[in-house]
Short mmCIF file of C-alpha atoms and ligand atoms in Angstrom, two decimals:
data_model
loop_
_atom_site.label_atom_id
_atom_site.label_comp_id
_atom_site.label_asym_id
_atom_site.label_seq_id
_atom_site.Cartn_x
_atom_site.Cartn_y
_atom_site.Cartn_z
CA UNK A 1 -61.40 49.30 -13.58
CA UNK A 2 -59.45 51.49 -11.16
CA UNK A 3 -56.26 49.92 -9.80
CA UNK A 4 -54.96 49.16 -6.35
CA UNK A 5 -51.28 49.84 -5.77
CA UNK A 6 -49.08 48.98 -2.79
CA UNK A 7 -45.86 50.92 -2.11
CA UNK A 8 -43.31 49.31 0.20
CA UNK A 9 -41.22 51.51 2.48
CA UNK A 10 -41.52 54.41 4.90
CA UNK A 11 -39.25 57.19 3.72
CA UNK A 12 -39.42 60.41 1.76
CA UNK A 13 -38.92 58.44 -1.46
CA UNK A 14 -42.07 56.43 -0.78
CA UNK A 15 -44.09 59.55 0.12
CA UNK A 16 -42.97 61.14 -3.17
CA UNK A 17 -43.91 58.00 -5.17
CA UNK A 18 -47.28 57.85 -3.41
CA UNK A 19 -47.86 61.58 -4.04
CA UNK A 20 -47.21 61.17 -7.76
CA UNK A 21 -49.27 57.96 -8.07
CA UNK A 22 -52.16 59.58 -6.19
CA UNK A 23 -52.51 62.01 -9.12
CA UNK A 24 -53.12 59.17 -11.59
CA UNK A 25 -56.73 58.87 -12.75
CA UNK A 26 -56.15 55.12 -12.99
CA UNK A 27 -55.64 54.65 -9.25
CA UNK A 28 -58.54 53.46 -7.13
CA UNK A 29 -56.69 52.89 -3.88
CA UNK A 30 -53.12 53.33 -2.64
CA UNK A 31 -51.52 51.47 0.25
CA UNK A 32 -48.12 52.08 1.82
CA UNK A 33 -46.39 49.51 4.04
CA UNK A 34 -45.56 50.76 6.59
CA UNK A 35 -45.68 54.40 5.40
CA UNK A 36 -45.19 57.52 7.55
CA UNK A 37 -46.98 60.56 8.95
CA UNK A 38 -47.26 62.07 5.47
CA UNK A 39 -48.37 59.08 3.42
CA UNK A 40 -51.43 58.64 5.66
CA UNK A 41 -53.07 61.66 4.00
CA UNK A 42 -52.96 60.18 0.48
CA UNK A 43 -52.85 56.44 1.08
CA UNK A 44 -53.75 53.84 3.66
CA UNK A 45 -50.76 52.98 5.85
CA UNK A 46 -50.52 49.23 6.48
CA UNK A 47 -48.76 48.03 9.62
CA UNK A 48 -46.46 45.56 7.84
CA UNK A 49 -42.71 46.05 7.83
CA UNK A 50 -40.92 46.41 4.47
CA UNK A 51 -38.92 43.20 5.02
CA UNK A 52 -41.85 41.04 6.13
CA UNK A 53 -42.17 39.41 2.71
CA UNK A 54 -44.60 36.62 3.72
CA UNK A 55 -47.06 39.10 5.23
CA UNK A 56 -46.76 41.42 2.22
CA UNK A 57 -47.55 38.54 -0.16
CA UNK A 58 -50.62 37.62 1.93
CA UNK A 59 -51.80 41.23 2.06
CA UNK A 60 -51.35 41.64 -1.69
CA UNK A 61 -53.34 38.50 -2.46
CA UNK A 62 -56.19 39.12 -0.06
CA UNK A 63 -56.58 42.75 -1.15
CA UNK A 64 -56.23 42.00 -4.88
CA UNK A 65 -53.43 44.54 -5.35
CA UNK A 66 -52.69 45.17 -9.05
CA UNK A 67 -49.13 46.41 -8.64
CA UNK A 68 -46.57 46.52 -5.82
CA UNK A 69 -43.70 49.03 -5.92
CA UNK A 70 -40.58 48.39 -3.84
CA UNK A 71 -38.85 51.47 -2.38
CA UNK A 72 -35.88 50.32 -0.25
CA UNK A 73 -32.90 48.04 -0.96
CA UNK A 74 -33.37 45.55 1.86
CA UNK A 75 -36.51 43.74 0.61
CA UNK A 76 -34.92 43.47 -2.86
CA UNK A 77 -31.82 41.81 -1.39
CA UNK A 78 -34.12 39.43 0.51
CA UNK A 79 -35.84 38.38 -2.71
CA UNK A 80 -39.22 40.12 -2.44
CA UNK A 81 -39.54 40.33 -6.23
CA UNK A 82 -38.84 36.60 -6.66
CA UNK A 83 -41.38 35.78 -3.92
CA UNK A 84 -44.09 37.92 -5.55
CA UNK A 85 -43.37 36.62 -9.05
CA UNK A 86 -43.53 33.02 -7.83
CA UNK A 87 -47.14 33.76 -6.78
CA UNK A 88 -47.97 35.47 -10.08
CA UNK A 89 -48.10 38.91 -8.43
CA UNK A 90 -46.98 42.02 -10.35
CA UNK A 91 -44.16 43.90 -8.69
CA UNK A 92 -41.83 46.74 -9.75
CA UNK A 93 -38.17 46.01 -8.95
CA UNK A 94 -35.29 43.66 -9.81
CA UNK A 95 -34.99 40.05 -8.73
CA UNK A 96 -32.56 39.16 -5.96
CA UNK A 97 -29.80 38.19 -8.36
CA UNK A 98 -30.23 41.31 -10.50
CA UNK A 99 -30.22 43.45 -7.33
CA UNK A 100 -26.89 41.91 -6.31
CA UNK A 101 -25.36 44.83 -8.20
CA UNK A 102 -26.36 46.88 -5.15
CA UNK A 103 -26.23 44.42 -2.25
CA UNK A 104 -22.72 43.21 -3.05
CA UNK A 105 -20.19 45.90 -3.91
CA UNK A 106 -17.71 43.08 -4.64
CA UNK A 107 -20.12 41.64 -7.24
CA UNK A 108 -20.61 45.08 -8.81
CA UNK A 109 -16.87 45.77 -8.97
CA UNK A 110 -16.13 42.40 -10.59
CA UNK A 111 -18.94 42.92 -13.09
CA UNK A 112 -17.60 46.36 -14.01
CA UNK A 113 -14.07 45.12 -14.40
CA UNK A 114 -15.20 42.21 -16.63
CA UNK A 115 -17.40 44.49 -18.75
CA UNK A 116 -14.90 47.35 -18.99
CA UNK A 117 -17.13 49.87 -17.19
CA UNK A 118 -15.15 52.82 -15.79
CA UNK A 119 -14.85 52.69 -11.99
CA UNK A 120 -12.22 53.27 -9.26
CA UNK A 121 -9.34 50.74 -9.26
CA UNK A 122 -10.00 48.19 -6.51
CA UNK A 123 -9.06 45.02 -4.64
CA UNK A 124 -11.39 42.72 -2.68
CA UNK A 125 -10.40 41.14 0.65
CA UNK A 126 -11.89 38.77 3.19
CA UNK A 127 -8.85 38.54 5.44
CA UNK A 128 -7.94 41.40 7.75
CA UNK A 129 -4.15 40.90 7.55
CA UNK A 130 -4.10 41.04 3.77
CA UNK A 131 -6.41 44.05 3.67
CA UNK A 132 -4.21 45.86 6.21
CA UNK A 133 -1.05 45.10 4.24
CA UNK A 134 -2.76 46.43 1.11
CA UNK A 135 -3.78 49.79 2.60
CA UNK A 136 -0.27 50.18 4.07
CA UNK A 137 1.23 49.64 0.63
CA UNK A 138 -1.25 51.99 -1.05
CA UNK A 139 -1.38 54.78 1.56
CA UNK A 140 -3.96 57.59 1.73
CA UNK A 141 -6.26 58.89 0.40
CA UNK A 142 -8.02 55.56 0.04
CA UNK A 143 -11.61 54.29 0.31
CA UNK A 144 -12.58 51.27 2.43
CA UNK A 145 -16.03 49.71 1.91
CA UNK A 146 -18.00 46.93 3.56
CA UNK A 147 -19.29 44.99 0.55
CA UNK A 148 -22.86 44.38 1.75
CA UNK A 149 -25.81 46.59 2.70
CA UNK A 150 -24.76 48.63 5.74
CA UNK A 151 -27.51 51.26 6.14
CA UNK A 152 -25.38 53.76 4.23
CA UNK A 153 -22.66 53.57 6.91
CA UNK A 154 -20.28 51.00 5.45
CA UNK A 155 -18.13 53.35 3.36
CA UNK A 156 -15.05 55.06 4.81
CA UNK A 157 -13.43 57.76 2.69
CA UNK A 158 -10.01 57.93 4.40
CA UNK A 159 -7.68 60.92 4.13
CA UNK A 160 -5.03 59.32 6.31
CA UNK A 161 -3.60 55.83 6.68
CA UNK A 162 -4.65 55.85 10.34
CA UNK A 163 -8.30 56.36 9.30
CA UNK A 164 -8.05 53.46 6.87
CA UNK A 165 -6.59 51.19 9.57
CA UNK A 166 -9.41 52.17 11.95
CA UNK A 167 -11.99 51.49 9.21
CA UNK A 168 -10.58 48.01 8.57
CA UNK A 169 -10.57 47.21 12.29
CA UNK A 170 -14.19 48.36 12.66
CA UNK A 171 -15.37 46.32 9.69
CA UNK A 172 -13.20 43.18 9.93
CA UNK A 173 -12.32 42.85 13.63
CA UNK A 174 -15.22 44.53 15.46
CA UNK A 175 -17.79 43.43 12.86
CA UNK A 176 -19.79 46.66 13.28
CA UNK A 177 -21.58 46.00 9.99
CA UNK A 178 -22.05 42.30 10.78
CA UNK A 179 -22.11 40.09 7.66
CA UNK A 180 -22.12 43.12 5.35
CA UNK A 181 -18.44 43.47 6.28
CA UNK A 182 -17.39 39.87 5.57
CA UNK A 183 -15.94 41.09 2.30
CA UNK A 184 -14.22 44.43 1.98
CA UNK A 185 -13.62 46.48 -1.16
CA UNK A 186 -10.60 48.79 -1.01
CA UNK A 187 -10.53 51.31 -3.77
CA UNK A 188 -8.81 54.29 -5.25
CA UNK A 189 -10.07 57.71 -4.12
CA UNK A 190 -11.87 59.48 -6.96
CA UNK A 191 -11.91 63.26 -7.13
CA UNK A 192 -14.72 65.20 -8.80
CA UNK A 193 -18.37 66.15 -8.48
CA UNK A 194 -20.85 63.41 -7.74
CA UNK A 195 -24.03 62.93 -9.77
CA UNK A 196 -26.91 60.45 -9.65
CA UNK A 197 -28.09 58.75 -12.81
CA UNK A 198 -31.43 56.94 -12.85
CA UNK A 199 -32.74 54.58 -15.53
CA UNK A 200 -36.16 52.96 -15.83
CA UNK A 201 -35.54 49.39 -17.05
CA UNK A 202 -37.89 46.70 -18.30
CA UNK A 203 -35.39 43.84 -18.74
CA UNK A 204 -34.88 44.62 -22.44
CA UNK A 205 -34.72 48.37 -22.84
CA UNK A 206 -34.17 51.38 -20.62
CA UNK A 207 -34.90 55.12 -20.44
CA UNK A 208 -32.75 57.64 -18.55
CA UNK A 209 -34.25 60.20 -16.17
CA UNK A 210 -32.64 63.67 -16.07
CA UNK A 211 -29.37 63.78 -14.09
CA UNK A 212 -29.69 64.65 -10.38
CA UNK A 213 -27.25 65.63 -7.66
CA UNK A 214 -27.41 64.54 -4.03
CA UNK A 215 -25.38 65.97 -1.14
CA UNK A 216 -24.16 63.15 1.11
CA UNK A 217 -22.17 64.73 3.96
CA UNK A 218 -24.11 66.16 6.91
CA UNK A 219 -22.53 69.65 6.87
CA UNK A 220 -22.11 72.47 4.35
CA UNK A 221 -19.21 72.35 1.89
CA UNK A 222 -19.39 68.55 1.97
CA UNK A 223 -17.88 68.23 5.44
CA UNK A 224 -18.72 65.83 8.27
CA UNK A 225 -20.07 62.31 8.22
CA UNK A 226 -21.89 60.75 5.30
CA UNK A 227 -25.68 60.52 5.54
CA UNK A 228 -28.45 58.95 3.50
CA UNK A 229 -28.53 62.22 1.53
CA UNK A 230 -29.22 65.80 2.67
CA UNK A 231 -30.72 67.31 -0.46
CA UNK A 232 -31.02 67.05 -4.22
CA UNK A 233 -31.44 69.10 -7.35
CA UNK A 234 -32.61 68.00 -10.80
CA UNK A 235 -31.74 68.42 -13.57
CA UNK A 236 -28.02 69.22 -13.24
CA UNK A 237 -27.55 71.71 -16.06
CA UNK A 238 -23.77 71.37 -16.38
CA UNK A 239 -24.26 67.71 -17.35
CA UNK A 240 -24.82 68.20 -21.08
CA UNK A 241 -27.02 66.04 -23.28
CA UNK A 242 -23.80 64.80 -24.85
CA UNK A 243 -22.31 63.84 -21.48
CA UNK A 244 -25.51 62.00 -20.59
CA UNK A 245 -25.39 60.10 -23.85
CA UNK A 246 -21.79 59.17 -23.11
CA UNK A 247 -22.82 57.89 -19.66
CA UNK A 248 -25.58 55.87 -21.27
CA UNK A 249 -23.27 54.35 -23.86
CA UNK A 250 -20.31 53.56 -21.59
CA UNK A 251 -21.97 52.85 -18.26
CA UNK A 252 -25.73 52.15 -18.23
CA UNK A 253 -26.06 50.16 -21.46
CA UNK A 254 -23.02 47.88 -20.92
CA UNK A 255 -24.05 47.27 -17.29
CA UNK A 256 -27.54 46.13 -18.29
CA UNK A 257 -26.01 44.03 -21.06
CA UNK A 258 -23.51 42.40 -18.67
CA UNK A 259 -26.34 41.58 -16.23
CA UNK A 260 -28.49 40.10 -19.00
CA UNK A 261 -25.55 37.97 -20.19
CA UNK A 262 -25.37 36.55 -16.67
CA UNK A 263 -29.11 35.67 -16.65
CA UNK A 264 -29.82 38.61 -14.34
CA UNK A 265 -32.01 40.75 -16.61
CA UNK A 266 -32.60 43.98 -14.74
CA UNK A 267 -36.15 45.29 -14.42
CA UNK A 268 -37.02 48.23 -12.20
CA UNK A 269 -34.85 51.24 -11.53
CA UNK A 270 -31.06 51.19 -11.93
CA UNK A 271 -29.27 54.07 -10.23
CA UNK A 272 -25.52 54.40 -10.72
CA UNK A 273 -23.79 56.98 -8.53
CA UNK A 274 -20.98 58.60 -10.52
CA UNK A 275 -17.94 60.78 -9.93
CA UNK A 276 -17.23 63.14 -12.80
CA UNK A 277 -13.43 62.89 -12.81
CA UNK A 278 -10.93 64.65 -15.07
CA UNK A 279 -10.65 61.34 -16.93
CA UNK A 280 -14.42 61.05 -17.42
CA UNK A 281 -17.40 59.68 -15.47
CA UNK A 282 -16.64 56.73 -13.17
CA UNK A 283 -19.03 54.55 -11.19
CA UNK A 284 -18.91 54.91 -7.39
CA UNK A 285 -21.63 52.33 -6.83
CA UNK A 286 -24.87 50.95 -8.24
CA UNK A 287 -28.24 51.05 -6.54
CA UNK A 288 -31.09 48.81 -7.65
CA UNK A 289 -33.94 51.17 -6.65
CA UNK A 290 -34.94 54.85 -6.70
CA UNK A 291 -32.65 57.26 -4.87
CA UNK A 292 -33.78 58.96 -1.67
CA UNK A 293 -33.88 62.04 -1.84
CA UNK A 294 -33.48 62.09 -5.67
CA UNK A 295 -37.03 60.72 -6.07
CA UNK A 296 -38.47 63.67 -4.14
CA UNK A 297 -37.07 66.05 -6.82
CA UNK A 298 -37.88 63.73 -9.73
CA UNK A 299 -41.56 63.32 -8.84
CA UNK A 300 -41.98 67.12 -8.88
CA UNK A 301 -40.72 67.23 -12.48
CA UNK A 302 -42.32 64.11 -13.96
CA UNK A 303 -45.21 64.85 -16.33
CA UNK A 304 -46.11 61.31 -17.48
CA UNK A 305 -48.40 59.18 -15.30
CA UNK A 306 -46.01 57.26 -13.04
CA UNK A 307 -48.30 54.21 -13.06
CA UNK A 308 -47.87 53.90 -16.84
CA UNK A 309 -44.08 53.92 -16.45
CA UNK A 310 -43.96 51.41 -13.60
CA UNK A 311 -46.34 49.05 -15.42
CA UNK A 312 -44.32 49.34 -18.63
CA UNK A 313 -41.19 48.32 -16.69
CA UNK A 314 -43.00 45.29 -15.23
CA UNK A 315 -44.63 44.31 -18.55
CA UNK A 316 -41.58 44.86 -20.77
CA UNK A 317 -43.31 47.57 -22.85
CA UNK A 318 -41.08 50.55 -22.05
CA UNK A 319 -40.06 50.95 -25.72
CA UNK A 320 -43.65 51.96 -26.55
CA UNK A 321 -43.87 54.69 -23.90
CA UNK A 322 -42.82 58.35 -24.18
CA UNK A 323 -41.76 59.76 -20.82
CA UNK A 324 -42.20 63.50 -20.44
CA UNK A 325 -40.79 65.98 -17.93
CA UNK A 326 -41.80 69.51 -16.98
CA UNK A 327 -39.31 72.19 -17.92
CA UNK A 328 -37.58 73.99 -15.07
CA UNK A 329 -35.88 72.68 -11.94
CA UNK A 330 -36.70 70.91 -8.72
CA UNK A 331 -34.87 71.04 -5.40
CA UNK A 332 -35.28 69.00 -2.22
CA UNK A 333 -33.86 70.16 1.12
CA UNK A 334 -33.77 67.48 3.81
CA UNK A 335 -34.51 68.58 7.37
CA UNK A 336 -32.85 66.15 9.78
CA UNK A 337 -32.96 65.56 13.52
CA UNK A 338 -30.25 67.21 15.65
CA UNK A 339 -27.37 64.75 16.09
CA UNK A 340 -28.12 62.76 12.92
CA UNK A 341 -26.35 60.70 11.47
CA UNK A 342 -25.33 59.74 15.03
CA UNK A 343 -27.72 59.59 17.97
CA UNK A 344 -30.79 61.83 17.83
CA UNK A 345 -34.06 62.39 19.72
CA UNK A 346 -37.42 61.06 18.50
CA UNK A 347 -40.99 61.98 19.35
CA UNK A 348 -40.51 65.74 18.94
CA UNK A 349 -43.49 67.88 17.91
CA UNK A 350 -43.42 69.38 14.41
CA UNK A 351 -44.87 72.76 13.45
CA UNK A 352 -45.21 74.83 10.30
CA UNK A 353 -45.64 72.25 7.53
CA UNK A 354 -48.94 73.75 6.34
CA UNK A 355 -47.39 77.24 6.21
CA UNK A 356 -44.40 75.85 4.33
CA UNK A 357 -46.70 74.33 1.71
CA UNK A 358 -48.29 77.74 1.14
CA UNK A 359 -45.02 78.93 -0.41
CA UNK A 360 -45.61 78.76 -4.20
CA UNK A 361 -44.24 75.60 -5.81
CA UNK A 362 -43.55 73.84 -2.50
CA UNK A 363 -44.51 70.30 -1.47
CA UNK A 364 -43.23 68.78 1.79
CA UNK A 365 -42.54 65.05 1.74
CA UNK A 366 -42.36 63.24 5.06
CA UNK A 367 -39.66 60.71 5.96
CA UNK A 368 -39.08 60.19 9.70
CA UNK A 369 -42.50 61.29 10.93
CA UNK A 370 -45.30 59.44 12.67
CA UNK A 371 -48.81 60.32 13.76
CA UNK A 372 -50.14 59.33 17.18
CA UNK A 373 -52.86 61.93 17.60
CA UNK A 374 -50.18 64.51 16.81
CA UNK A 375 -47.42 64.64 14.19
CA UNK A 376 -44.02 63.75 15.67
CA UNK A 377 -40.47 63.05 14.52
CA UNK A 378 -39.51 59.37 14.33
CA UNK A 379 -36.29 59.22 12.33
CA UNK A 380 -33.00 60.85 11.39
CA UNK A 381 -34.13 62.40 8.15
CA UNK A 382 -37.49 63.94 9.05
CA UNK A 383 -38.76 65.87 6.01
CA UNK A 384 -37.85 66.57 2.40
CA UNK A 385 -38.94 70.09 1.49
CA UNK A 386 -39.27 70.28 -2.30
CA UNK A 387 -39.89 73.17 -4.66
CA UNK A 388 -40.05 73.66 -8.39
CA UNK A 389 -39.10 76.81 -10.27
CA UNK A 390 -38.29 78.09 -13.72
CA UNK A 391 -34.65 78.36 -12.69
CA UNK A 392 -32.64 76.39 -10.14
CA UNK A 393 -32.28 79.64 -8.22
CA UNK A 394 -36.09 80.03 -7.97
CA UNK A 395 -36.55 76.42 -6.88
CA UNK A 396 -33.89 76.74 -4.16
CA UNK A 397 -35.20 80.11 -2.90
CA UNK A 398 -38.71 78.72 -2.53
CA UNK A 399 -37.52 75.52 -0.86
CA UNK A 400 -35.38 77.44 1.66
CA UNK A 401 -38.19 79.92 2.39
CA UNK A 402 -40.39 76.92 3.25
CA UNK A 403 -37.67 75.19 5.30
CA UNK A 404 -37.44 78.22 7.57
CA UNK A 405 -41.17 78.02 8.36
CA UNK A 406 -40.86 74.50 9.79
CA UNK A 407 -39.87 74.07 13.42
CA UNK A 408 -38.88 71.24 15.71
CA UNK A 409 -36.31 71.02 18.47
CA UNK A 410 -32.78 70.61 17.13
CA UNK A 411 -33.68 70.69 13.40
CA UNK A 412 -30.69 70.78 11.06
CA UNK A 413 -30.32 71.17 7.32
CA UNK A 414 -27.62 72.09 4.82
CA UNK A 415 -27.66 75.71 3.64
CA UNK A 416 -25.76 74.98 0.43
CA UNK A 417 -27.89 72.46 -1.47
CA UNK A 418 -27.50 73.13 -5.20
CA UNK A 419 -24.93 75.90 -4.61
CA UNK A 420 -22.27 74.14 -6.75
CA UNK A 421 -24.67 74.11 -9.71
CA UNK A 422 -25.78 77.77 -9.55
N1 LIG B 501 -13.79 55.74 -4.70
C1 LIG B 501 -14.33 56.79 -4.10
N2 LIG B 501 -13.70 57.99 -4.15
C2 LIG B 501 -14.22 59.07 -3.52
N3 LIG B 501 -15.36 59.07 -2.80
C3 LIG B 501 -16.05 57.90 -2.72
C4 LIG B 501 -15.57 56.71 -3.37
N4 LIG B 501 -16.45 55.72 -3.11
C5 LIG B 501 -17.43 56.26 -2.35
N5 LIG B 501 -17.19 57.57 -2.12
C6 LIG B 501 -18.06 58.50 -1.34
O1 LIG B 501 -18.77 57.77 -0.34
C7 LIG B 501 -20.19 57.83 -0.56
C8 LIG B 501 -20.82 56.49 -0.20
O2 LIG B 501 -20.25 55.47 -1.03
P1 LIG B 501 -21.15 54.43 -1.82
O3 LIG B 501 -20.26 53.47 -2.49
O4 LIG B 501 -22.12 55.18 -2.66
O5 LIG B 501 -21.84 53.65 -0.64
P2 LIG B 501 -23.28 53.59 0.01
O6 LIG B 501 -24.17 54.55 -0.73
O7 LIG B 501 -23.67 52.16 -0.17
O8 LIG B 501 -23.06 53.94 1.43
C9 LIG B 501 -20.32 58.22 -2.03
O9 LIG B 501 -21.55 58.87 -2.25
C10 LIG B 501 -19.11 59.09 -2.25
O10 LIG B 501 -19.35 60.42 -1.83
MG1 LIG B 502 -24.27 55.63 -2.38
#
């Protein structure tokens, strides 16, 4: 019997997951809720929002969906996995309490400090006066974080004391991140290159994906405001097999163990963001789902049927599965709307995607696009242009050749994705 799978979310990550699943001979029908202008070609887009858990449960039951896959963080924090499991429905992702490692930075920091997992030194505050006194004692550089989910905008890397004071006022006095800023984590600034580690987890065992690297700031040379991510490469060749093993032993394994000890067995995808400092890898944060845009690069390299992996995570049979990857490299260049991550226009016409996909090795994943008789922009990050190649250089050349064939008013992208790894 062919299977029906529902993917929840509307970004480039979800298009990439749908693209990979659509190649599985086991799939009968794919649905994406709500999906985007790209997912409509390979799946049926369902007009239900990713956080509308009651509607998603009803849809899953009435359409006899075999497996649901959660893309974004928000539904996990709202307990979508618990709601599905309570109805006997199969779903890929962690429960609400396991996902707390992402939706509360304060929880994650306390867990790491109890379990001896390397991370930036920190203090947690819920009173403005005490937080202010602390940053004044510490001085800059310093990092101020709203503890909760803040659409990727709750972290302030402050080079001056004045910036840190402004950050605290925004979070704790002006409440710009609402309840996500009720608690604030103030931490030591970590220097070093950033990498993304991903692990498939089934509640008992886990398997690491190759290391990836995202590029968070909007402009070249890591300048300007932080974004959701402007481009990725995978694998990162300077991260040796030995270094990866070390990360597994000192970070991933003890984290999963600490969660299990607290009755929060983690199933789904655990994604620690790390800084590779001169005193070793340190955790910047944990995510409880696939990275976006890491997933866009990963899906281009994955050889094994993704459905087999996701089902093994849900069923607790990961130990029996061998996960295989293509050799070579993948790159993803994000094309964003002009003005992003601040205000930007929507509803702009897009041209050139078909031409871009004629470049050898290139696949274009959609993120902020919509179709209303014509393909239009609808978000800040619009497309993820991916390419594979035998070398990182080849992958990047192909991806950039394709990027230049795509046009819409005000398009912006970083010209230096992967440059640090070449
Ligand atoms: N302690 C730190 N030192 C240096 N940079 C940091 C530190 N914490 C976070 N950052 C930077 O800020 C970005 C966002 O922080 P993160 O904790 O990952 O928050 P989120 O992804 O939830 O917005 C990181 O990708 C990293 O570049
Ligand atoms: Mg992050």
